[in-house]
Coordinates of C-alpha atoms and ligand atoms in Angstrom, one line a residue:
M154 CA 36.7 29.1 24.5
I155 CA 38.3 27.2 21.5
K156 CA 35.6 24.9 20.8
R157 CA 32.7 26.6 18.9
P158 CA 30.2 24.2 17.1
R159 CA 28.7 27.2 15.3
R160 CA 31.6 27.6 13.2
L161 CA 30.4 24.8 10.9
R162 CA 27.0 26.2 10.9
V163 CA 27.8 29.7 9.2
T164 CA 26.4 29.1 5.8
E165 CA 24.4 26.8 4.0
T166 CA 27.7 25.5 1.9
V167 CA 29.5 24.4 5.0
R168 CA 26.3 22.9 6.7
N169 CA 25.7 20.7 3.5
M170 CA 29.5 19.7 3.6
I171 CA 29.3 18.4 7.0
A172 CA 25.6 16.7 6.8
E173 CA 25.9 13.5 8.2
T174 CA 22.8 12.1 6.8
R175 CA 21.9 12.2 3.0
L176 CA 18.8 11.4 1.0
S177 CA 18.7 10.4 -2.6
E178 CA 15.9 10.0 -5.1
D179 CA 17.0 6.2 -5.3
M180 CA 15.7 5.5 -1.7
F181 CA 12.2 6.2 -2.3
I182 CA 9.3 3.7 -3.3
Y183 CA 5.9 5.2 -4.1
P184 CA 2.7 3.1 -3.2
Y185 CA -0.3 2.7 -5.9
F186 CA -3.9 1.4 -5.3
V187 CA -5.2 -0.4 -8.4
K188 CA -8.7 -1.4 -9.2
P189 CA -10.5 -3.1 -11.9
G190 CA -12.3 -1.1 -14.6
K191 CA -11.3 1.7 -17.0
N192 CA -10.7 5.3 -16.9
I193 CA -10.8 5.4 -12.9
Q194 CA -9.0 7.9 -10.7
E195 CA -10.6 8.5 -7.5
E196 CA -9.3 10.3 -4.8
I197 CA -9.1 8.6 -1.2
E198 CA -10.7 11.0 1.2
A199 CA -8.3 10.7 4.1
M200 CA -5.2 10.8 1.9
P201 CA -5.3 14.0 -0.4
G202 CA -3.2 13.6 -3.6
I203 CA -3.6 9.6 -3.4
H204 CA -6.1 7.8 -5.6
R205 CA -7.2 4.5 -6.7
F206 CA -6.6 4.0 -10.4
S207 CA -7.8 1.7 -13.0
I208 CA -4.6 0.3 -15.1
D209 CA -5.0 2.5 -17.8
N210 CA -4.9 5.7 -15.6
L211 CA -2.2 3.9 -13.6
I212 CA 0.1 3.8 -16.7
K213 CA -0.4 7.5 -17.4
D214 CA 0.3 8.4 -13.8
V215 CA 3.5 6.4 -13.5
E216 CA 4.7 7.8 -16.8
K217 CA 4.2 11.3 -15.1
G218 CA 6.0 10.2 -12.0
L219 CA 8.9 8.6 -13.7
K220 CA 9.7 12.1 -15.6
A221 CA 10.0 13.3 -12.1
G222 CA 12.1 10.4 -10.9
V223 CA 9.8 8.1 -9.3
N224 CA 11.0 4.9 -10.7
K225 CA 10.1 2.3 -7.9
V226 CA 6.6 1.5 -7.0
L227 CA 4.6 -0.7 -4.5
L228 CA 1.4 -2.0 -5.9
F229 CA -2.1 -2.9 -4.0
G230 CA -4.7 -4.5 -5.8
V231 CA -8.2 -3.6 -4.5
G232 CA -11.8 -4.2 -5.1
E233 CA -11.7 -7.6 -6.4
N234 CA -14.1 -10.7 -5.9
K235 CA -13.8 -11.5 -2.4
S236 CA -14.2 -14.9 -1.0
A237 CA -13.5 -16.9 2.2
D238 CA -10.6 -18.6 0.5
A239 CA -9.1 -15.5 -1.1
S240 CA -8.8 -17.2 -4.4
S241 CA -8.9 -14.0 -6.6
A242 CA -5.7 -13.2 -4.8
F243 CA -3.7 -15.7 -6.8
H244 CA -5.7 -15.5 -10.2
P245 CA -3.2 -14.9 -13.2
H246 CA -5.2 -11.8 -14.2
S247 CA -5.9 -10.2 -10.9
V248 CA -5.6 -6.4 -11.2
A249 CA -2.4 -6.6 -9.4
A250 CA -1.0 -9.1 -11.7
D251 CA -2.3 -7.5 -14.7
S252 CA -0.8 -3.9 -13.5
V253 CA 2.5 -5.6 -13.3
R254 CA 2.3 -7.1 -16.8
E255 CA 1.2 -3.8 -18.2
L256 CA 3.8 -1.7 -16.4
K257 CA 6.6 -3.8 -17.4
K258 CA 5.5 -3.9 -20.9
Q259 CA 5.3 0.0 -20.8
F260 CA 8.3 0.6 -18.9
G261 CA 10.5 -2.4 -18.7
A262 CA 13.7 -1.9 -16.3
D263 CA 12.8 1.6 -16.1
L264 CA 10.5 1.0 -13.5
H265 CA 11.0 -1.2 -10.4
V266 CA 7.9 -2.8 -9.4
T267 CA 7.1 -4.4 -6.2
T268 CA 3.7 -5.9 -5.2
D269 CA 2.3 -6.3 -1.7
I270 CA 1.4 -9.9 -0.8
C271 CA -1.5 -10.2 1.6
L272 CA -5.1 -11.6 1.9
C273 CA -6.9 -8.8 3.4
A274 CA -8.4 -7.3 0.1
Y275 CA -9.4 -10.5 -0.9
T276 CA -11.1 -12.2 2.0
T277 CA -14.7 -11.3 2.9
H278 CA -13.9 -11.0 6.4
G279 CA -11.0 -8.7 5.6
H280 CA -8.3 -10.6 7.8
C281 CA -4.8 -11.4 6.2
G282 CA -5.2 -15.0 6.1
I283 CA -7.8 -17.9 6.0
L284 CA -10.1 -17.6 9.1
K285 CA -11.6 -20.5 11.1
D286 CA -13.7 -19.9 14.2
D287 CA -12.5 -16.2 14.3
Y288 CA -8.8 -17.3 14.2
V289 CA -6.5 -16.7 11.2
L290 CA -5.0 -20.1 10.4
N291 CA -1.3 -19.8 9.7
D292 CA -0.2 -22.7 7.8
P293 CA -3.1 -22.9 5.4
T294 CA -2.4 -19.0 4.6
L295 CA 1.1 -19.9 3.7
E296 CA -0.1 -21.8 0.5
V297 CA -2.3 -19.1 -0.6
L298 CA 0.5 -16.4 -0.2
A299 CA 2.8 -18.5 -2.0
Q300 CA 0.6 -18.8 -5.0
M301 CA 0.0 -15.1 -4.9
A302 CA 3.6 -14.1 -5.0
L303 CA 4.0 -16.8 -7.8
A304 CA 1.3 -15.1 -9.9
H305 CA 2.9 -11.6 -9.4
A306 CA 6.4 -13.0 -10.2
E307 CA 4.9 -14.7 -13.4
A308 CA 3.7 -11.4 -14.3
G309 CA 7.1 -9.8 -14.1
A310 CA 7.3 -8.2 -10.7
D311 CA 10.8 -7.3 -9.6
M312 CA 10.1 -7.8 -5.8
V313 CA 7.3 -9.2 -3.9
A314 CA 6.6 -7.8 -0.4
P315 CA 4.6 -10.1 2.1
S316 CA 2.7 -7.9 4.7
D317 CA 0.6 -10.5 6.4
M318 CA 2.7 -11.4 9.3
M319 CA 2.2 -15.2 9.2
D320 CA 4.9 -17.4 10.7
G321 CA 7.1 -18.8 8.0
R322 CA 5.7 -17.0 5.1
V323 CA 9.1 -15.9 3.8
L324 CA 10.6 -19.2 3.4
A325 CA 7.2 -20.4 2.0
I326 CA 7.1 -17.7 -0.8
R327 CA 11.0 -18.0 -1.4
S328 CA 10.8 -21.7 -1.6
A329 CA 7.9 -21.5 -4.1
L330 CA 9.6 -18.9 -6.3
D331 CA 12.6 -20.6 -6.4
S332 CA 11.0 -24.1 -7.6
E333 CA 9.3 -22.1 -10.5
G334 CA 12.5 -20.7 -11.5
F335 CA 12.0 -17.2 -10.0
V336 CA 15.3 -17.0 -8.3
N337 CA 15.9 -13.3 -9.2
T338 CA 12.4 -12.1 -7.8
A339 CA 13.6 -10.2 -4.7
L340 CA 11.7 -10.5 -1.3
M341 CA 11.2 -7.6 1.0
S342 CA 9.5 -8.7 4.3
Y343 CA 7.3 -6.6 6.2
A344 CA 9.2 -8.2 9.1
T345 CA 8.4 -6.0 11.9
K346 CA 5.0 -4.9 11.3
F347 CA 2.9 -3.9 14.2
A348 CA -0.8 -4.0 14.9
S349 CA -1.2 -0.1 14.3
A350 CA -4.1 2.6 14.3
Y351 CA -1.8 4.1 11.7
Y352 CA -3.1 2.1 8.8
G353 CA -6.7 3.4 9.1
P354 CA -6.8 5.7 5.9
F355 CA -4.9 2.8 3.9
R356 CA -7.8 0.3 5.1
E357 CA -10.5 2.8 3.3
A358 CA -8.1 3.0 0.2
A359 CA -7.7 -0.7 -0.3
G360 CA -11.1 -1.8 1.1
S361 CA -9.2 -4.2 3.6
A362 CA -10.6 -3.6 7.1
P363 CA -11.5 -6.6 9.1
G364 CA -15.1 -6.8 9.5
K365 CA -14.6 -8.3 13.0
G366 CA -12.0 -8.3 15.5
D367 CA -8.5 -6.7 14.9
R368 CA -5.4 -8.0 13.6
K369 CA -3.4 -8.3 17.0
S370 CA -3.2 -12.2 16.7
Y371 CA -0.8 -11.8 13.9
Q372 CA 0.7 -8.3 13.9
M373 CA 3.1 -7.3 16.7
D374 CA 2.5 -5.7 20.1
F375 CA 4.0 -2.2 19.7
R376 CA 5.2 -2.8 23.3
N377 CA 7.9 -5.4 22.3
P378 CA 11.0 -4.2 20.5
R379 CA 13.2 -7.3 21.4
E380 CA 10.3 -9.5 19.8
A381 CA 10.6 -7.2 16.8
L382 CA 14.2 -8.1 16.5
R383 CA 13.3 -12.0 16.7
E384 CA 10.8 -11.4 13.7
A385 CA 13.5 -9.5 11.7
R386 CA 16.1 -12.5 12.3
L387 CA 13.6 -14.9 11.6
D388 CA 12.8 -13.4 8.2
E389 CA 16.5 -12.9 7.4
A390 CA 17.0 -16.6 8.3
E391 CA 14.1 -17.7 5.9
G392 CA 15.6 -15.7 2.8
A393 CA 14.2 -12.0 2.9
D394 CA 16.6 -9.9 0.8
I395 CA 15.1 -6.8 2.6
I396 CA 13.7 -6.0 6.1
M397 CA 10.9 -3.5 6.4
V398 CA 9.8 -1.9 9.7
K399 CA 6.3 -0.5 9.6
P400 CA 4.9 2.0 10.7
A401 CA 8.0 4.4 10.6
L402 CA 7.6 7.7 12.5
A403 CA 6.6 6.3 15.9
Y404 CA 9.0 3.3 15.2
L405 CA 12.3 5.0 14.7
D406 CA 14.0 3.2 17.7
I407 CA 12.8 -0.2 15.8
I408 CA 14.4 1.1 12.5
R409 CA 17.6 1.7 14.4
L410 CA 17.4 -1.6 16.2
V411 CA 17.1 -3.5 13.1
R412 CA 19.5 -1.6 11.5
K413 CA 22.1 -2.5 13.9
N414 CA 21.5 -6.2 13.9
T415 CA 21.4 -7.1 10.1
T416 CA 23.7 -6.5 7.3
L417 CA 20.5 -6.6 5.1
P418 CA 19.1 -3.2 3.5
V419 CA 16.4 -1.8 6.0
A420 CA 13.3 -0.4 4.6
C421 CA 10.6 1.6 6.4
Y422 CA 7.0 2.3 5.5
N423 CA 5.9 5.6 6.1
V424 CA 2.2 4.6 6.5
S425 CA -1.0 6.2 5.5
A426 CA -2.1 7.7 8.7
E427 CA 1.3 9.5 9.0
Y428 CA 0.8 10.7 5.4
S429 CA -2.7 12.0 6.6
M430 CA -1.7 13.6 9.6
V431 CA 0.8 15.8 7.6
K432 CA -1.3 16.6 5.0
A433 CA -4.4 17.7 7.0
A434 CA -2.3 20.0 9.3
A435 CA -0.7 21.3 6.0
Q436 CA -4.0 22.0 4.6
S437 CA -5.3 23.8 7.8
G438 CA -2.2 25.9 7.7
Y439 CA -0.9 24.7 10.8
I440 CA 2.5 23.6 9.5
D441 CA 4.9 24.0 6.7
E442 CA 4.4 20.8 4.6
Q443 CA 7.7 20.8 2.8
R444 CA 9.7 21.3 5.8
I445 CA 7.9 18.9 8.0
V446 CA 7.9 16.2 5.3
M447 CA 11.9 16.4 4.7
E448 CA 12.3 16.6 8.6
N449 CA 10.5 13.1 8.6
M450 CA 12.5 11.9 5.9
Y451 CA 15.8 12.7 7.3
A452 CA 14.8 11.1 10.7
F453 CA 14.1 7.7 8.7
A454 CA 17.5 7.8 7.2
R455 CA 19.1 9.0 10.3
A456 CA 17.5 6.0 12.0
G457 CA 19.0 3.8 9.7
A458 CA 16.5 3.3 6.8
G459 CA 18.2 3.0 3.3
I460 CA 14.7 2.6 1.3
I461 CA 11.5 4.8 2.4
I462 CA 8.1 3.8 1.2
T463 CA 6.3 6.8 1.3
Y464 CA 3.0 8.6 -0.3
H465 CA 5.1 11.9 0.0
A466 CA 7.5 10.5 -2.8
R467 CA 5.7 12.2 -5.5
D468 CA 5.5 15.6 -4.0
I469 CA 9.2 15.3 -2.8
M470 CA 10.5 14.6 -6.3
E471 CA 8.0 16.8 -8.6
N472 CA 8.6 19.8 -6.2
K473 CA 12.4 19.0 -6.0
W474 CA 12.5 19.0 -2.1
L475 CA 15.5 16.8 -2.1
Ligands
PBG595 C1 -2.2 -5.2 4.1 C2 -1.5 -3.9 4.4 C3 -1.7 -2.9 5.1 C4 -0.9 -1.8 4.9 C5 0.1 -2.3 4.0 N1 -0.2 -3.6 3.7 C6 -2.7 -2.8 5.9 C7 -3.0 -3.5 7.2 O1 -2.2 -4.2 7.8 O2 -4.0 -3.3 7.7 C8 -0.8 -0.3 5.4 C9 -0.2 0.6 4.8 C10 -0.6 2.0 5.2 O3 -1.1 2.2 6.2 O4 -0.1 2.9 4.3 N2 -1.9 -6.2 5.2
ZN596 ZN1 -3.3 -7.8 5.0

């Protein structure tokens, strides 16, 4: 026997030397939920360790995170005046826009701020666009999304991330940003976003569950990898800077597929229920949280994600799991 793969597994040093997949702090984005008010920090029941903050407490928490290396955040505004036309989504002083302004004032370029662009937290019916006869209208929604992105860019967002899954929204948002001079506001598209039960805890967190029906007429069918590739290609052609795949764990094949078919950076979103399941099992003592979390993170990287959006980012960095 001359071939002995075990030779390169003898010590941790040699194992680290030949490791084919590496993770770094630079890859992680940490999501935040922000609501109007003062001195609020309420834990989301299904997501232990994740909270809804008012802006004052958001600033304090981000400051703590920054010390541990969490320097990229994704903001979701919650709990604002809902209406059929989602007009609070693009208010210049929405809680999302004000959060961006305040974060940029406090931390400047030390903190990279992305905002989620979608209407579901702002519509009375909880759908991601303008509703008519139980159908989410595509083209009228684009205008509102573009205005929302513009409001966030004006507040100083480094990047906007449309998660609504309307056709043509990347081009609509890019055009609106460019025409107002925000040529350097980056756009990360939730390009292949599947209609998934894994968003359950998030909808509790953001108060964004559809009152009636589901999101299957706009989010993708998880049986369709080829369609996922078409979606990714469309968003690339429309000017997306980063392509995201969401959810992540049950969609590693899609991450791989997109990675192989674009030269753009590829991100994945390790979504709320993926987090909840790990936390629940860890709290029950059924699994080793650190080892499970890191195995998942390496799986995302191995599949081809260069950017990982995850609620675990804070634990990973504060506990030095990398
Ligand atoms: C809004 C949005 C959702 C998520 C991110 N942006 C929920 C949804 O589409 O219903 C899910 C994130 C998560 O589950 O962590 N459209
Ligand atoms: Zn939405």
